[in-house]
Amino acid sequence: TSKPPNKDVKEKEVNINKNKKPAEKIDKSDLNATKEPPKPVIKLQAGGDSKDNSTAVRKPGVHKVLSLDATLTPRDANAVGQFGQAALVASNEDAEVRKRWDEGHFNVYLSDQIPVDLDPAGDCKNLVHDDLPSTSVIFCFVDEVWSTLLRSVHSVLNRSPPHLLKEIILVDDFSTKENLKAPLDEYMSQFPKVRIIRLKERQGLIRARLAGAAAAKGEVLTFLDSHVECNVGWLEPLLERVYLDRKKVPCPVIEVISDKDMSYMLVDNFQRGIFKWPLVFGWSALPEEYIKKNNMTISDPIRCPVMAGGLFSIDKKYFYELGSYDPGLDVWGGENMEISFKIWMCGGEIEIIPCSRVGHIFRGQNPYKFPKDRQKTVERNLARVAEVWLDEYKDLFYGHGYHHLLDKKATDIGNLTEQIELRKRLKCKSFKWYLENVYPDMDAPLVKAEGLVCEFPTATCIPCMFLSLAITVLCSQHFNYTWMRHVRQQDLCVAPQGKGTGFGLQSCDNTKPELRWFHKSSNSALAEHLITEFVSHHLCLEAGPQGDTLHLNPCVPSNALQKWQFTHYRAQ
Ligand code: LR7
Ligand code: MN
């Protein structure tokens, strides 16, 4: 499934009075359950250093203020869906709604009745500079629904000051729908600022964006998904951040356009983009303490460990200095992690700018086909990102359900030489630095448990009474249980031997499944089995009755000689 829209972003009745500050009215109850509790120690302030002379950091607020009126066009207040109101479809039209749902995996029938120059809601009185850089707005699409694509384009044309909008580039990622070919060319020919680039084969959104960027003439690149509605005054606050510091990468607040009634739903304040293992994107509120300590108001930029991916502005030259995207990423997924780690670790910053708001239709499924298996494509993309950017923390990625990606025969993640070179050339900081300085509230223990001890009654492991060398090492030294499910001390891993009943130590190797052990890690006082994953009929590590031998035997829940524990458990 694609990104969960309503888990963290809440739906609400939209207030049609656009002068009311929307977010204060949101019911928080359904959000709390999914949010991580605020952590006290937060140092989000540290970040990219801008000592580089090429990045003069400008001071805000000393220039003439632009009139936002230029971005407003007359609207028909009575039109369906105007001001983000929920639009209802009469019950006798339900069949029609169902019939057309799959075209976009949202209410396409209703979408098609809503004007293309809809004004969603809300405003933000921004102070902006009069000499902001111009931007190329890039929409990549594959088989996008006609009405949502047009509404995306019109929202940009209508709500962007003309001198700041260099052009709109539509990158058609080899769509098959007929109306997106000649009819789209013809429709867009009315708008001199709109250009269409047609890819000759399906490239996926990452390489489609690269094609758009390569053709762009503006100083700033602004990427958007092709089913959005830019709100009033959306662009200036983004460009202002880039203008103040070209290494800032600003994102708008992404609001929710309902897939059912096309209403524009406002999201909670102070949301930042985060990830959880294994590199799953999500939203989480800034901790209260952090907001208070920094005297933050709801319109202050919010520093984000990662961006959602689809909607952001970036200085074009800076985008290329960073090496753009890894072009080896296919179709969909992972590129938001890649660019986020790259930006932070190589001297930039990612921010959400609350004065800039863009609605996005979140969908339960991708409405287009993946050339290869969807899950495999996304996993492969993520593995590329993990290998290049996560250093020793990549074990946490693989350890959260992705062990199978380590099997080189089953998963070819492709060549990474260029990406690794790039990271060296840019002298990017470590992932450890990123975690400590950008995402300090992230839980990232390097091992799952520390210090193996056995719990059987006849011999205690400490002090160690065993005779054989291997066993002596095992019992007298510090063995950890790692994310690779290794029982490991430095480079040595506990391994079954012979026909799978003997036992010894081997050099650790992540790609060898025979070195993995299942151990239910918990903080409870209960000792647990260490079950080898080597043989299909799982066997447990068992000590001899005198505690002087070790071997593998069929697991017996009540057998104390098979119970093992670690002194500290760091993670489940
Ligand atoms: O092969 C493709 N070629 C394309 O041109 C696949 C997609 N696309 C286009 C597509 O038509 C759309 O305009 O690329 C755009 C993004 O695809 P979506 O809308 O299917 O993606 P999404 O909204 O489900 O997913 C989010 O994560 C993606 C990960 O690769 C991208 O970064 C999307 O841009 C991103 N969308 C957002 O950030 C909007 C907010 C979502 C959240 C949270
Ligand atoms: Mn999207």
PDB file of C-alpha atoms and ligand atoms in Angstrom, residues 2-5 9 139-144 149 171-175 199 202-206 208-209 223-228 254-255 281-283 307-312 325 330-336 360-363 365-371 374 381, ligand 1:
ATOM      1  CA  SER A   2       1.132   3.555  -0.492  1.00  0.00           C
ATOM      2  CA  LYS A   3       1.552   6.240   2.131  1.00  0.00           C
ATOM      3  CA  PRO A   4      -1.153   6.103   4.817  1.00  0.00           C
ATOM      4  CA  PRO A   5      -2.979   9.387   4.469  1.00  0.00           C
ATOM      5  CA  VAL A   9      -3.150  13.575   8.921  1.00  0.00           C
ATOM      6  CA  PHE A 139       4.876  18.022 -12.576  1.00  0.00           C
ATOM      7  CA  CYS A 140       5.682  14.412 -13.461  1.00  0.00           C
ATOM      8  CA  PHE A 141       2.741  12.196 -14.234  1.00  0.00           C
ATOM      9  CA  VAL A 142       1.812   8.843 -15.575  1.00  0.00           C
ATOM     10  CA  ASP A 143      -1.814   8.302 -16.569  1.00  0.00           C
ATOM     11  CA  GLU A 144      -2.999  11.073 -14.279  1.00  0.00           C
ATOM     12  CA  LEU A 149      -3.912  17.278 -13.670  1.00  0.00           C
ATOM     13  CA  VAL A 171       6.834  15.469 -17.727  1.00  0.00           C
ATOM     14  CA  ASP A 172       4.715  12.702 -19.203  1.00  0.00           C
ATOM     15  CA  ASP A 173       6.226   9.459 -17.965  1.00  0.00           C
ATOM     16  CA  PHE A 174       4.969   7.453 -20.940  1.00  0.00           C
ATOM     17  CA  SER A 175       1.244   7.646 -20.189  1.00  0.00           C
ATOM     18  CA  LEU A 199       9.440  10.403 -22.162  1.00  0.00           C
ATOM     19  CA  ARG A 202       8.470   4.571 -18.667  1.00  0.00           C
ATOM     20  CA  GLN A 203      11.176   5.941 -16.377  1.00  0.00           C
ATOM     21  CA  GLY A 204       9.465   6.182 -13.001  1.00  0.00           C
ATOM     22  CA  LEU A 205       9.000   9.356 -11.074  1.00  0.00           C
ATOM     23  CA  ILE A 206      12.623   9.765 -10.047  1.00  0.00           C
ATOM     24  CA  ALA A 208      11.080  11.706 -14.805  1.00  0.00           C
ATOM     25  CA  ARG A 209      11.908  14.457 -12.306  1.00  0.00           C
ATOM     26  CA  PHE A 223       8.476  19.709  -7.755  1.00  0.00           C
ATOM     27  CA  LEU A 224       4.800  18.886  -7.297  1.00  0.00           C
ATOM     28  CA  ASP A 225       2.665  15.765  -7.636  1.00  0.00           C
ATOM     29  CA  SER A 226       0.142  15.929 -10.481  1.00  0.00           C
ATOM     30  CA  HIS A 227      -2.991  15.844  -8.277  1.00  0.00           C
ATOM     31  CA  VAL A 228      -2.528  18.888  -6.073  1.00  0.00           C
ATOM     32  CA  ILE A 254       0.708  19.179   2.545  1.00  0.00           C
ATOM     33  CA  GLU A 255      -3.011  19.255   3.184  1.00  0.00           C
ATOM     34  CA  PHE A 281       7.889   7.868   6.184  1.00  0.00           C
ATOM     35  CA  GLY A 282       5.486   9.400   8.705  1.00  0.00           C
ATOM     36  CA  TRP A 283       4.391  12.589  10.427  1.00  0.00           C
ATOM     37  CA  MET A 307      10.533  15.247   3.525  1.00  0.00           C
ATOM     38  CA  ALA A 308       7.395  13.522   2.216  1.00  0.00           C
ATOM     39  CA  GLY A 309       8.980  13.609  -1.211  1.00  0.00           C
ATOM     40  CA  GLY A 310       6.617  15.063  -3.747  1.00  0.00           C
ATOM     41  CA  LEU A 311       6.401  18.757  -2.969  1.00  0.00           C
ATOM     42  CA  PHE A 312       9.433  20.979  -2.476  1.00  0.00           C
ATOM     43  CA  TYR A 325      18.710  11.979  -7.203  1.00  0.00           C
ATOM     44  CA  ASP A 330      13.077   2.982 -10.015  1.00  0.00           C
ATOM     45  CA  VAL A 331       9.435   4.005 -10.411  1.00  0.00           C
ATOM     46  CA  TRP A 332       8.371   5.094  -6.921  1.00  0.00           C
ATOM     47  CA  GLY A 333       9.645   5.171  -3.373  1.00  0.00           C
ATOM     48  CA  GLY A 334      12.775   5.823  -1.344  1.00  0.00           C
ATOM     49  CA  GLU A 335      13.870   8.921  -3.221  1.00  0.00           C
ATOM     50  CA  ASN A 336      12.473  11.105  -0.430  1.00  0.00           C
ATOM     51  CA  HIS A 360      -2.768  16.646  -2.287  1.00  0.00           C
ATOM     52  CA  ILE A 361      -5.080  13.753  -3.072  1.00  0.00           C
ATOM     53  CA  PHE A 362      -3.856  10.814  -0.995  1.00  0.00           C
ATOM     54  CA  ARG A 363      -4.798   7.485  -2.499  1.00  0.00           C
ATOM     55  CA  GLN A 365      -3.155   2.510  -4.146  1.00  0.00           C
ATOM     56  CA  ASN A 366      -0.981   3.585  -7.023  1.00  0.00           C
ATOM     57  CA  PRO A 367      -3.384   3.965  -9.970  1.00  0.00           C
ATOM     58  CA  TYR A 368      -0.605   3.120 -12.453  1.00  0.00           C
ATOM     59  CA  LYS A 369       1.229  -0.139 -13.103  1.00  0.00           C
ATOM     60  CA  PHE A 370       4.712  -0.909 -11.838  1.00  0.00           C
ATOM     61  CA  PRO A 371       6.853  -2.394 -14.637  1.00  0.00           C
ATOM     62  CA  ARG A 374       5.819  -3.097  -6.654  1.00  0.00           C
ATOM     63  CA  ASN A 381      15.210   1.459  -3.799  1.00  0.00           C
TER      64      ASN A 381
HETATM   65  O1  LR7 B   1       6.313   5.797 -12.553  1.00  0.00           O
HETATM   66  C1  LR7 B   1       5.825   6.837 -12.139  1.00  0.00           C
HETATM   67  N1  LR7 B   1       5.944   7.971 -12.874  1.00  0.00           N
HETATM   68  C2  LR7 B   1       5.411   9.176 -12.478  1.00  0.00           C
HETATM   69  O2  LR7 B   1       5.549  10.177 -13.190  1.00  0.00           O
HETATM   70  C3  LR7 B   1       5.138   6.913 -10.908  1.00  0.00           C
HETATM   71  C4  LR7 B   1       4.602   8.117 -10.504  1.00  0.00           C
HETATM   72  N2  LR7 B   1       4.716   9.231 -11.294  1.00  0.00           N
HETATM   73  C5  LR7 B   1       4.139  10.505 -10.854  1.00  0.00           C
HETATM   74  C6  LR7 B   1       2.679  10.424 -10.436  1.00  0.00           C
HETATM   75  O3  LR7 B   1       1.820  10.584 -11.529  1.00  0.00           O
HETATM   76  C7  LR7 B   1       2.599  11.544  -9.401  1.00  0.00           C
HETATM   77  O4  LR7 B   1       2.357  12.786  -9.969  1.00  0.00           O
HETATM   78  O5  LR7 B   1       4.857  10.891  -9.696  1.00  0.00           O
HETATM   79  C8  LR7 B   1       4.004  11.567  -8.800  1.00  0.00           C
HETATM   80  C9  LR7 B   1       4.042  10.896  -7.419  1.00  0.00           C
HETATM   81  O6  LR7 B   1       3.420   9.643  -7.448  1.00  0.00           O
HETATM   82  P1  LR7 B   1       2.222   9.282  -6.456  1.00  0.00           P
HETATM   83  O7  LR7 B   1       1.267  10.388  -6.382  1.00  0.00           O
HETATM   84  O8  LR7 B   1       1.706   7.953  -6.844  1.00  0.00           O
HETATM   85  O9  LR7 B   1       3.028   9.195  -5.104  1.00  0.00           O
HETATM   86  P2  LR7 B   1       2.444   9.350  -3.585  1.00  0.00           P
HETATM   87  O10 LR7 B   1       1.755  10.644  -3.440  1.00  0.00           O
HETATM   88  O11 LR7 B   1       1.738   8.125  -3.250  1.00  0.00           O
HETATM   89  O12 LR7 B   1       3.817   9.303  -2.781  1.00  0.00           O
HETATM   90  C10 LR7 B   1       4.775  10.153  -2.150  1.00  0.00           C
HETATM   91  O13 LR7 B   1       5.968   9.366  -2.136  1.00  0.00           O
HETATM   92  C11 LR7 B   1       6.547   9.131  -3.392  1.00  0.00           C
HETATM   93  C12 LR7 B   1       7.730   8.254  -3.120  1.00  0.00           C
HETATM   94  O14 LR7 B   1       8.431   7.963  -4.238  1.00  0.00           O
HETATM   95  C13 LR7 B   1       6.900  10.439  -4.064  1.00  0.00           C
HETATM   96  O15 LR7 B   1       7.899  11.139  -3.372  1.00  0.00           O
HETATM   97  C14 LR7 B   1       5.644  11.284  -4.161  1.00  0.00           C
HETATM   98  O16 LR7 B   1       5.951  12.506  -4.778  1.00  0.00           O
HETATM   99  C15 LR7 B   1       5.116  11.487  -2.778  1.00  0.00           C
HETATM  100  N3  LR7 B   1       3.978  12.364  -2.666  1.00  0.00           N
HETATM  101  C16 LR7 B   1       3.988  13.347  -1.721  1.00  0.00           C
HETATM  102  O17 LR7 B   1       4.951  13.671  -1.075  1.00  0.00           O
HETATM  103  C17 LR7 B   1       2.676  13.985  -1.453  1.00  0.00           C
HETATM  104  C18 LR7 B   1       2.312  13.774  -0.019  1.00  0.00           C
HETATM  105  C19 LR7 B   1       2.346  12.316   0.339  1.00  0.00           C
HETATM  106  C20 LR7 B   1       2.720  12.064   1.709  1.00  0.00           C
HETATM  107  C21 LR7 B   1       3.014  11.805   2.850  1.00  0.00           C
END
